[in-house]
PDB file of C-alpha atoms in Angstrom:
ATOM      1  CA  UNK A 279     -31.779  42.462 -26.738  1.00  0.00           C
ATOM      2  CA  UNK A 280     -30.420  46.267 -26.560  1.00  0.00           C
ATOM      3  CA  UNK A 281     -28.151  45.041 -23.564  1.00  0.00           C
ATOM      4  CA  UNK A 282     -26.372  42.164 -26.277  1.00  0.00           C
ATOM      5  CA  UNK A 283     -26.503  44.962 -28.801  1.00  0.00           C
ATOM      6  CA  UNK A 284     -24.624  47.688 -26.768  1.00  0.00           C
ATOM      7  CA  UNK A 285     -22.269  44.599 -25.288  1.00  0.00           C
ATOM      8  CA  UNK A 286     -20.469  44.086 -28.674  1.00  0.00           C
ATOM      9  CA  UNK A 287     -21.743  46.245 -31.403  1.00  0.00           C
ATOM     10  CA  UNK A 288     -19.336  44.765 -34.455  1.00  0.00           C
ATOM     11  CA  UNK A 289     -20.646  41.389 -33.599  1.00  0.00           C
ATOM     12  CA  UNK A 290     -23.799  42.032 -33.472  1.00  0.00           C
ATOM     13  CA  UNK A 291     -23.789  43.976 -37.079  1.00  0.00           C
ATOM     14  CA  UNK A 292     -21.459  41.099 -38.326  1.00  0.00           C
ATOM     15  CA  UNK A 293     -24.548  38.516 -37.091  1.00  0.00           C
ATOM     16  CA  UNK A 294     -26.885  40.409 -38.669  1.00  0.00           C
ATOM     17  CA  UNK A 295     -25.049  40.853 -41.811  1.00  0.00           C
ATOM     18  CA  UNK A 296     -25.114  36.769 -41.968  1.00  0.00           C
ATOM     19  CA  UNK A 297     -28.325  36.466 -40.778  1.00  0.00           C
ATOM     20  CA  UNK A 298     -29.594  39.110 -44.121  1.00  0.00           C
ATOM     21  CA  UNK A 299     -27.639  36.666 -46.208  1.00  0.00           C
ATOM     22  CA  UNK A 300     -29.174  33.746 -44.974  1.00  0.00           C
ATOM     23  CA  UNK A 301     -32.638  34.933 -45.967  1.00  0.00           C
ATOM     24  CA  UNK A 302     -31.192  36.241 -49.441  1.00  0.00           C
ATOM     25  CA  UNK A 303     -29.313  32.822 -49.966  1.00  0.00           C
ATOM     26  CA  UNK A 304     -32.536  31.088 -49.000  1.00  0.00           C
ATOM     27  CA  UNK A 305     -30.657  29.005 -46.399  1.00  0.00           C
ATOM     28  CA  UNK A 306     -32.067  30.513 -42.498  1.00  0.00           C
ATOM     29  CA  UNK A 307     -31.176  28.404 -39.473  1.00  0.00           C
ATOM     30  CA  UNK A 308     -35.073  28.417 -38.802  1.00  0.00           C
ATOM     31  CA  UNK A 309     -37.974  30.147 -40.612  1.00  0.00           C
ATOM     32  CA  UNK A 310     -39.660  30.725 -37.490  1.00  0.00           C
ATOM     33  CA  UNK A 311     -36.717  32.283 -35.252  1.00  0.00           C
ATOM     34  CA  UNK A 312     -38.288  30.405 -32.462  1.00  0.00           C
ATOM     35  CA  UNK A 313     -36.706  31.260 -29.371  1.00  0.00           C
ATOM     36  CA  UNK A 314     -37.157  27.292 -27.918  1.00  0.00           C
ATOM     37  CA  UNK A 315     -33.008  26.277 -28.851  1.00  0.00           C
ATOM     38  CA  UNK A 316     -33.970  22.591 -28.897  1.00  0.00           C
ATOM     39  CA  UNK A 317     -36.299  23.109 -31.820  1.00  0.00           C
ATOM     40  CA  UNK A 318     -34.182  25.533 -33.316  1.00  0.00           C
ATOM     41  CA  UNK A 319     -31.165  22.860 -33.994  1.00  0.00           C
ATOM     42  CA  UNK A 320     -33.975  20.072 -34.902  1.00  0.00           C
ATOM     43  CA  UNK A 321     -35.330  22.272 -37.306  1.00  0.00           C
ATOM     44  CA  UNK A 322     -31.640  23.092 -38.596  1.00  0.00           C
ATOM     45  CA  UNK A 323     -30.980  19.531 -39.312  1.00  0.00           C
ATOM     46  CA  UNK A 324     -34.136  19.060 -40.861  1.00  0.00           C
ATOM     47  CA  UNK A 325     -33.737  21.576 -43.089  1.00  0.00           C
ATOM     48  CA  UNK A 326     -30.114  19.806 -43.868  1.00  0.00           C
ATOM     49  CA  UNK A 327     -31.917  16.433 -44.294  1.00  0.00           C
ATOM     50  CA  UNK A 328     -33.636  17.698 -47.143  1.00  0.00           C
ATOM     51  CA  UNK A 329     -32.773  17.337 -50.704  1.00  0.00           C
ATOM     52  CA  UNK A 330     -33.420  20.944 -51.648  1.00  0.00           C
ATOM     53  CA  UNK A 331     -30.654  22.997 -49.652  1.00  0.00           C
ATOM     54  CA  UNK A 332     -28.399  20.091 -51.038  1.00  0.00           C
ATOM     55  CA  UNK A 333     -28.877  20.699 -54.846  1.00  0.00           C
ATOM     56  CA  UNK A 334     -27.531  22.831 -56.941  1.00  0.00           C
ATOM     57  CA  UNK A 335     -30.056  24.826 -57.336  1.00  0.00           C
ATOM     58  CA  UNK A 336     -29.364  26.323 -53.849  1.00  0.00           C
ATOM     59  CA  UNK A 337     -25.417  26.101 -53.618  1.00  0.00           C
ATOM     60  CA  UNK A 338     -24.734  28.141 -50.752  1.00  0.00           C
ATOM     61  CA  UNK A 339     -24.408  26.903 -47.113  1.00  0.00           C
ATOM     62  CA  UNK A 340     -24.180  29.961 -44.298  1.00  0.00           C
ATOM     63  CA  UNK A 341     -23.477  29.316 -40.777  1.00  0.00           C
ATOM     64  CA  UNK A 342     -23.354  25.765 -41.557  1.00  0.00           C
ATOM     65  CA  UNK A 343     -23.904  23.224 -38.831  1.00  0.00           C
ATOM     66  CA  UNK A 344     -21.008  21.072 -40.730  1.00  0.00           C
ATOM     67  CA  UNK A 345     -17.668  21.155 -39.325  1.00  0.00           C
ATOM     68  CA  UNK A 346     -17.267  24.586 -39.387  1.00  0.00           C
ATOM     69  CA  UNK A 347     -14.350  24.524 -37.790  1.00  0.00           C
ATOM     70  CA  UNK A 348     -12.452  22.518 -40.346  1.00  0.00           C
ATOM     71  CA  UNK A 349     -14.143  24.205 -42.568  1.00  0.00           C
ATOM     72  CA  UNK A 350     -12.627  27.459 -41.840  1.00  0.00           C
ATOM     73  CA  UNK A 351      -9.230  25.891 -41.524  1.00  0.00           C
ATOM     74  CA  UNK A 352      -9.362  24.802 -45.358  1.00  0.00           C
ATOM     75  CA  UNK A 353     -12.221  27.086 -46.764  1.00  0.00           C
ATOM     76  CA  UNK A 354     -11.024  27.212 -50.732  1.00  0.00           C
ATOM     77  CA  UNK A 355      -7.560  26.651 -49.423  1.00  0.00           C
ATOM     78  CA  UNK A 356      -6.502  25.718 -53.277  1.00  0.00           C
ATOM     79  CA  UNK A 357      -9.075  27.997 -55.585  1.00  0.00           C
ATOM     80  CA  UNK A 358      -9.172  30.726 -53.258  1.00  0.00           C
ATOM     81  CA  UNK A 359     -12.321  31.543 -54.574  1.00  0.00           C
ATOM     82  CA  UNK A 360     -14.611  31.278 -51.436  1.00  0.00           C
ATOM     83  CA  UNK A 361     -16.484  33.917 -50.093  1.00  0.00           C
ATOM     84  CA  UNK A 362     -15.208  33.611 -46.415  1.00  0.00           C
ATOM     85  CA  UNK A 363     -15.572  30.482 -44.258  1.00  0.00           C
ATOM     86  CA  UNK A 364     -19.187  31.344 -43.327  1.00  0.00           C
ATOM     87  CA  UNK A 365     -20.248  30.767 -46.831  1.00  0.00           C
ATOM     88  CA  UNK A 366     -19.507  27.089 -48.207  1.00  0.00           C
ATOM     89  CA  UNK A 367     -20.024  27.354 -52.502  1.00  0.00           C
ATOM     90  CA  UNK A 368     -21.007  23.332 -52.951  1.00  0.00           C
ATOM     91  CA  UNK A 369     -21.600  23.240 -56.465  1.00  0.00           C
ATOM     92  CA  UNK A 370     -18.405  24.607 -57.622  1.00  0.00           C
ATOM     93  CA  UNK A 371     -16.390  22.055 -55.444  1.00  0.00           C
ATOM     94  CA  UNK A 372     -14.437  24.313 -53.729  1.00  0.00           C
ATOM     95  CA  UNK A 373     -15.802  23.557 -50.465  1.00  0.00           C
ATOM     96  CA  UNK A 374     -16.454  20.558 -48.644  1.00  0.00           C
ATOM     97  CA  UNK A 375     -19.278  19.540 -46.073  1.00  0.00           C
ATOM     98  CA  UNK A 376     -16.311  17.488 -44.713  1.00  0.00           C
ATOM     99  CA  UNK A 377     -13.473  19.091 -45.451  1.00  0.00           C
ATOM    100  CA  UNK A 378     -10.343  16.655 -45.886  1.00  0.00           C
ATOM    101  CA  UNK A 379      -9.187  15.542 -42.412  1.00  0.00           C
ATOM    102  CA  UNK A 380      -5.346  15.247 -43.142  1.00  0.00           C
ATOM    103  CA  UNK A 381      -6.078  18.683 -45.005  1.00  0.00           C
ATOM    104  CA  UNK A 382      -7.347  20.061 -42.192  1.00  0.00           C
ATOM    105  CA  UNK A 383      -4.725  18.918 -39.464  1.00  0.00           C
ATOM    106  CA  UNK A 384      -2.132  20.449 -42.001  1.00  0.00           C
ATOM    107  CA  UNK A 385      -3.398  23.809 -41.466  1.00  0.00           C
ATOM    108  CA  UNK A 386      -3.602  23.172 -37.579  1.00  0.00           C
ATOM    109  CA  UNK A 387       0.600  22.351 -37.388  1.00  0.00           C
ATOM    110  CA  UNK A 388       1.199  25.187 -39.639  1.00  0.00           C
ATOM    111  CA  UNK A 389       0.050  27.449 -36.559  1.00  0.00           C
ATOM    112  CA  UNK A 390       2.532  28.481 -34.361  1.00  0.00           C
ATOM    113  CA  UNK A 391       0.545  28.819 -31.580  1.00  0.00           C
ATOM    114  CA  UNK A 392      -2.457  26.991 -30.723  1.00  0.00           C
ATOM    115  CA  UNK A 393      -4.913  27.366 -27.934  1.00  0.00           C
ATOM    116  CA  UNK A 394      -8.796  26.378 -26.890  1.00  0.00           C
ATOM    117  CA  UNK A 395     -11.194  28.186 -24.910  1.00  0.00           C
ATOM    118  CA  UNK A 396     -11.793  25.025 -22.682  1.00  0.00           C
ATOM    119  CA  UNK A 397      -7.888  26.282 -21.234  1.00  0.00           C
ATOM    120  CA  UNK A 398      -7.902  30.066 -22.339  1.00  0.00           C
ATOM    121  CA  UNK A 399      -5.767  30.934 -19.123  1.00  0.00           C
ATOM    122  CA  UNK A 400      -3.297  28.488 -19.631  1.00  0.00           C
ATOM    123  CA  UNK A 401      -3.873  29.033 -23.817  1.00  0.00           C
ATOM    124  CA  UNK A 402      -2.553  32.096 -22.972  1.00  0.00           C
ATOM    125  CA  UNK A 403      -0.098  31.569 -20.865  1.00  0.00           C
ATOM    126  CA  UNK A 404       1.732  29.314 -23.319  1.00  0.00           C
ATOM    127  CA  UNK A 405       1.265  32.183 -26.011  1.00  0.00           C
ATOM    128  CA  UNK A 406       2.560  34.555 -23.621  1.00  0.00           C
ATOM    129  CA  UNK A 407       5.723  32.348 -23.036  1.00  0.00           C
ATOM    130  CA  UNK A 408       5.924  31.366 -26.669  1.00  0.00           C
ATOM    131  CA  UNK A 409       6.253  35.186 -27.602  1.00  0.00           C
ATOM    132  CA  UNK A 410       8.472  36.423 -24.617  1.00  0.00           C
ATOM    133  CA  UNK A 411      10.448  33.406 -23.157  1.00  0.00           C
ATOM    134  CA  UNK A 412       9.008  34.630 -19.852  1.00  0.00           C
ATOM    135  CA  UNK A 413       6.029  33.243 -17.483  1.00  0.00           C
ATOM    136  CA  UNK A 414       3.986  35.543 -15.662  1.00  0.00           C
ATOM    137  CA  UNK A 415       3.396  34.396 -12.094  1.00  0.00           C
ATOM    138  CA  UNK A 416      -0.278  33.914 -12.552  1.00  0.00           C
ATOM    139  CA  UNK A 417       0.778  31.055 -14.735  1.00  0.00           C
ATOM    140  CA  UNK A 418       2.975  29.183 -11.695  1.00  0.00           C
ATOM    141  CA  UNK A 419       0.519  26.678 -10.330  1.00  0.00           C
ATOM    142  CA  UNK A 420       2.413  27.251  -6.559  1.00  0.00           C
ATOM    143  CA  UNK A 421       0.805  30.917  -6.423  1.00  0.00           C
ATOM    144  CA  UNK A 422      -2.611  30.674  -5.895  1.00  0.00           C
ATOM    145  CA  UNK A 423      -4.859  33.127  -7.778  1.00  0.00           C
ATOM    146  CA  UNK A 424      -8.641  34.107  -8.036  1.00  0.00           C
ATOM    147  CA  UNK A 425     -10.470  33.313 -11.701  1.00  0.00           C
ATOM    148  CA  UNK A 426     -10.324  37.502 -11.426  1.00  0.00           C
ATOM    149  CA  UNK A 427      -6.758  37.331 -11.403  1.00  0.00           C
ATOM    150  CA  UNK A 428      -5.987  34.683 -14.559  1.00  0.00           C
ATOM    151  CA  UNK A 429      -4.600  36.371 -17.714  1.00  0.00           C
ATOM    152  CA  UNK A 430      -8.086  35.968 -19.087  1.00  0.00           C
ATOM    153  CA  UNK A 431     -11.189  33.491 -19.389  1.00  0.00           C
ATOM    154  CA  UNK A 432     -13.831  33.231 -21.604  1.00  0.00           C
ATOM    155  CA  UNK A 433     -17.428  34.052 -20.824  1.00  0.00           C
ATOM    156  CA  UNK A 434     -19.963  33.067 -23.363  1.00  0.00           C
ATOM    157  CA  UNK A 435     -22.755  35.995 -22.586  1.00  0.00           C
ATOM    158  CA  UNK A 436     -24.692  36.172 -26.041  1.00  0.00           C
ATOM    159  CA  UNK A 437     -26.371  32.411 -25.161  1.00  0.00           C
ATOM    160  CA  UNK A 438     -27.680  30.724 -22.110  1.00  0.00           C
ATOM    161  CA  UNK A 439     -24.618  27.578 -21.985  1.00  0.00           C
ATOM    162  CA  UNK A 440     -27.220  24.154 -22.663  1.00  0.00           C
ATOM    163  CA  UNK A 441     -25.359  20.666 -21.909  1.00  0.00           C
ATOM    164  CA  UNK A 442     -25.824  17.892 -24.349  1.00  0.00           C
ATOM    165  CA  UNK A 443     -28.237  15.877 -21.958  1.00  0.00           C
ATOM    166  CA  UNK A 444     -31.066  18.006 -22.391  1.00  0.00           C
ATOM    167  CA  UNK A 445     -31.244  16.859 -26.164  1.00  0.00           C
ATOM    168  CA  UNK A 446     -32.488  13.359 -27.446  1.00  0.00           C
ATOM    169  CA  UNK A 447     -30.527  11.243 -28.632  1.00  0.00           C
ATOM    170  CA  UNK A 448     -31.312  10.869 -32.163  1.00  0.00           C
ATOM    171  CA  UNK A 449     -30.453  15.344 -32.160  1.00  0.00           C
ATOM    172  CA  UNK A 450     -27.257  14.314 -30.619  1.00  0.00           C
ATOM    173  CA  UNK A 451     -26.523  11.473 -32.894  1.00  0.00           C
ATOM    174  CA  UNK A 452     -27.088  13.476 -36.021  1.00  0.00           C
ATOM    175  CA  UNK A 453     -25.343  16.928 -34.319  1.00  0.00           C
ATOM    176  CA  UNK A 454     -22.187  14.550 -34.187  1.00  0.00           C
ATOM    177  CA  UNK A 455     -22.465  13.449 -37.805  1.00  0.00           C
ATOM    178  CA  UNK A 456     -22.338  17.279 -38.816  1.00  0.00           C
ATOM    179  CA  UNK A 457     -19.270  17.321 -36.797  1.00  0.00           C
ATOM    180  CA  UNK A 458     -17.316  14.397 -37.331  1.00  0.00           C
ATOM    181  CA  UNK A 459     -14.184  16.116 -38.585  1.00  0.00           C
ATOM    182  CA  UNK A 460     -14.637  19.128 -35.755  1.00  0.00           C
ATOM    183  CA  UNK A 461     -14.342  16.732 -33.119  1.00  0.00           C
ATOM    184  CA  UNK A 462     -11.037  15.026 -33.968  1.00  0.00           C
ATOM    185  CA  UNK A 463      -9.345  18.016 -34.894  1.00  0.00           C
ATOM    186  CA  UNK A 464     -10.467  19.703 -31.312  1.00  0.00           C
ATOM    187  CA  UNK A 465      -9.250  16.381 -29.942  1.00  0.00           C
ATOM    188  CA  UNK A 466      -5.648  16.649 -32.080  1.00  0.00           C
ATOM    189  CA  UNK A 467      -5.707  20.885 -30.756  1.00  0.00           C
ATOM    190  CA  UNK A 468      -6.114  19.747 -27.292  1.00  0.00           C
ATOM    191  CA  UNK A 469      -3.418  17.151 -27.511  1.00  0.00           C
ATOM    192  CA  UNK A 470      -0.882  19.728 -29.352  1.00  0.00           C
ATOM    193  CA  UNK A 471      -1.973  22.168 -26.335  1.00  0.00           C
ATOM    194  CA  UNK A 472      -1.422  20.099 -23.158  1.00  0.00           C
ATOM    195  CA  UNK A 473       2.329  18.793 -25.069  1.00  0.00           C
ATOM    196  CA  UNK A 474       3.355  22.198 -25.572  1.00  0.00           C
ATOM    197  CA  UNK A 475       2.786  22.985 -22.033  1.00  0.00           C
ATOM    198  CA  UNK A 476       4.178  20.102 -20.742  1.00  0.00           C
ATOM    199  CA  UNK A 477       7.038  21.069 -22.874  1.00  0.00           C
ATOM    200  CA  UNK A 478       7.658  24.295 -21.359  1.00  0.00           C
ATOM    201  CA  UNK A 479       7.179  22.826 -18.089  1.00  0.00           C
ATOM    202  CA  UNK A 480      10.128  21.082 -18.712  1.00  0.00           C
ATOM    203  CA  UNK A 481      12.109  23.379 -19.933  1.00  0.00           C
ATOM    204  CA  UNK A 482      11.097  26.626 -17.379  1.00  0.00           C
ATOM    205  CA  UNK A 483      10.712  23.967 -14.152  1.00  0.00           C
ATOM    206  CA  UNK A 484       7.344  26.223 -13.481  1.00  0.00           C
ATOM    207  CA  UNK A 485       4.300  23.640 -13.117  1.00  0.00           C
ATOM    208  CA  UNK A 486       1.403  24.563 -15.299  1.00  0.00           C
ATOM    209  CA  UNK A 487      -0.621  21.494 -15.638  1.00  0.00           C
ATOM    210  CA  UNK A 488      -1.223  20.936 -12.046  1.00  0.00           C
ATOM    211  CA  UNK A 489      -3.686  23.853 -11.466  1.00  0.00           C
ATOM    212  CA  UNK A 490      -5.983  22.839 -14.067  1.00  0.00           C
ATOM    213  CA  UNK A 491      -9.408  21.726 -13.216  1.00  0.00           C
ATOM    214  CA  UNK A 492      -9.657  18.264 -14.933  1.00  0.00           C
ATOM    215  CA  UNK A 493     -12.848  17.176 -13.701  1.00  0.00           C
ATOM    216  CA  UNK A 494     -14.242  20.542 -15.453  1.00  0.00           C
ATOM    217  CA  UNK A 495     -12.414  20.157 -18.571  1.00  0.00           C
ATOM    218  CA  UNK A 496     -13.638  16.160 -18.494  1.00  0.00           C
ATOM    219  CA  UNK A 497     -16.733  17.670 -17.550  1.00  0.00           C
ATOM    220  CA  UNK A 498     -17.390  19.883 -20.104  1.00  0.00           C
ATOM    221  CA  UNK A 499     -15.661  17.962 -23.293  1.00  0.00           C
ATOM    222  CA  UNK A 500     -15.941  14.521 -22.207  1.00  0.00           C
ATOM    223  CA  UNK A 501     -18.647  13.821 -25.439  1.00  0.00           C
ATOM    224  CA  UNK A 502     -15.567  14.137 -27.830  1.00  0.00           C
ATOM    225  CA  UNK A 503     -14.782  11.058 -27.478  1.00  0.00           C
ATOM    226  CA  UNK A 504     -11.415  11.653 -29.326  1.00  0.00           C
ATOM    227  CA  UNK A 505     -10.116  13.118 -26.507  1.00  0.00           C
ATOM    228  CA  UNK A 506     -10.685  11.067 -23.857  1.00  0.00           C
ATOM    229  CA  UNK A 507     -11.578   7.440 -24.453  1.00  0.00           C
ATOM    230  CA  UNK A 508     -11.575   6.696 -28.191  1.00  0.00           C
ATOM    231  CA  UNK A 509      -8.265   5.498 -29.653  1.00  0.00           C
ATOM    232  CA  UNK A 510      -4.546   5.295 -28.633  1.00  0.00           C
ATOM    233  CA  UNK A 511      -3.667   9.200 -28.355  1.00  0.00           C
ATOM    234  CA  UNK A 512      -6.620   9.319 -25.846  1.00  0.00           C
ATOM    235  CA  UNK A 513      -6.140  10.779 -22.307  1.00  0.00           C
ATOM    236  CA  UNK A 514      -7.742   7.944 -20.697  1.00  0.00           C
ATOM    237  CA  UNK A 515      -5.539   4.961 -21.452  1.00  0.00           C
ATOM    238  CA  UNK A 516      -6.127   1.592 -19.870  1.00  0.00           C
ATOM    239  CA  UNK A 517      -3.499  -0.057 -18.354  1.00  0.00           C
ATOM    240  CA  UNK A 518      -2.994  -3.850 -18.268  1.00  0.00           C
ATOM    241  CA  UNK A 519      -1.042  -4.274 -14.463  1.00  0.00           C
TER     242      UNK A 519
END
């Protein structure tokens, strides 16, 4: 629409520039651009089931449904050679539909600061005290403060938000096969996130966790199972009394 248009005009030019290469690459989301979301990912995924946008013959992936996350932590990371992590070159082997996990986490630790938009007020809160050794007061869980008044949130306004129970759950199943390295690395982020502030809670005596809205974040990333229930780094841990 002209109102997502005017909203953010470099993104919008920087869609469209993908979206022209998709059709020159031969590789759209969806021939159709049908505006039903549910049968745009199924037709996605069919189009990655089949044997021709796998082949050599049509080597380049755009706004892959695979890991893209990982995938633009360790994009040609050796080679160099790639185009930019929305374009994955398979035939050459420089990129990876599932990119190396232990690769991938390497490229996480080498950040110095790492935050998730799940906690973007408190992701910023431990950047701001990361870069200043100070802690704005909005960050002190004993002062109260409006969502207005955080250091910032994030609004998603180019898509209507969807929740992963209005899709079947064969979509789901295979959605989480094209992210199987995404999800443990957001999991591994997440941890590295909460430590750090629990680290500079101890160290500043100002309580950050406190304020957060667990049953939101639970809420909202409870299907990575990583996180929450799914090994011995989870955050739900089972205790034998």
């Amino acid at each position: 629409t002209w109102k997502r248009m005017a909203s953010d005009v470099s993104l919008y030019l920087a869609e469209s520039g993908l979206t022209g290469a998709e059709y020159v690459c031969n590789n759209s989301c969806t021939s159709s651009y049908t505006p039903d979301w549910k049968e745009a990912i199924a037709h996605r995924l069919l189009l990655d089931a089949s044997p021709s946008t796998t082949s050599t013959s049509n080597p380049v992936r755009v706004i892959s449904m695979y890991n893209p996350q990982s995938h633009a932590l360790t994009c040609s990371k050796k080679t160099k050679g790639s185009l930019g992590q929305h374009f994955q070159l398979l035939d050459a082997g420089t990129d990876s539909l599932q990119p190396d996990f232990n690769a991938t986490l390497e490229s996480l630790y080498q950040m110095e600061w790492v935050g998730v938009t799940d906690l973007y007020h408190s992701s910023l809160c431990l950047l701001h005290y990361q870069a200043n050794q100070t802690m704005p007061e909005e960050c002190d869980c004993r002062n109260h403060i409006e969502k207005d008044q955080q250091l910032g949130y994030y609004v998603e306004y180019r898509s209507k938000r969807r929740t992963p129970e209005a899709l079947p759950a064969n979509v789901l199943k295979e959605l989480d096969a094209h992210t199987n390295i995404d999800r443990k690395v957001f999991a591994e982020a997440m941890r590295l996130l909460l430590a750090r502030l629990r680290r500079v809670e101890e160290i500043s005596g100002i309580p950050l966790l406190q304020c957060i809205d667990w049953y939101n974040l639970w809420r909202d990333t409870n299907y990575v199972t990583d996180l929450w229930t799914d090994g011995p780094h989870s955050l739900f841990v089972e205790t034998v009394t």
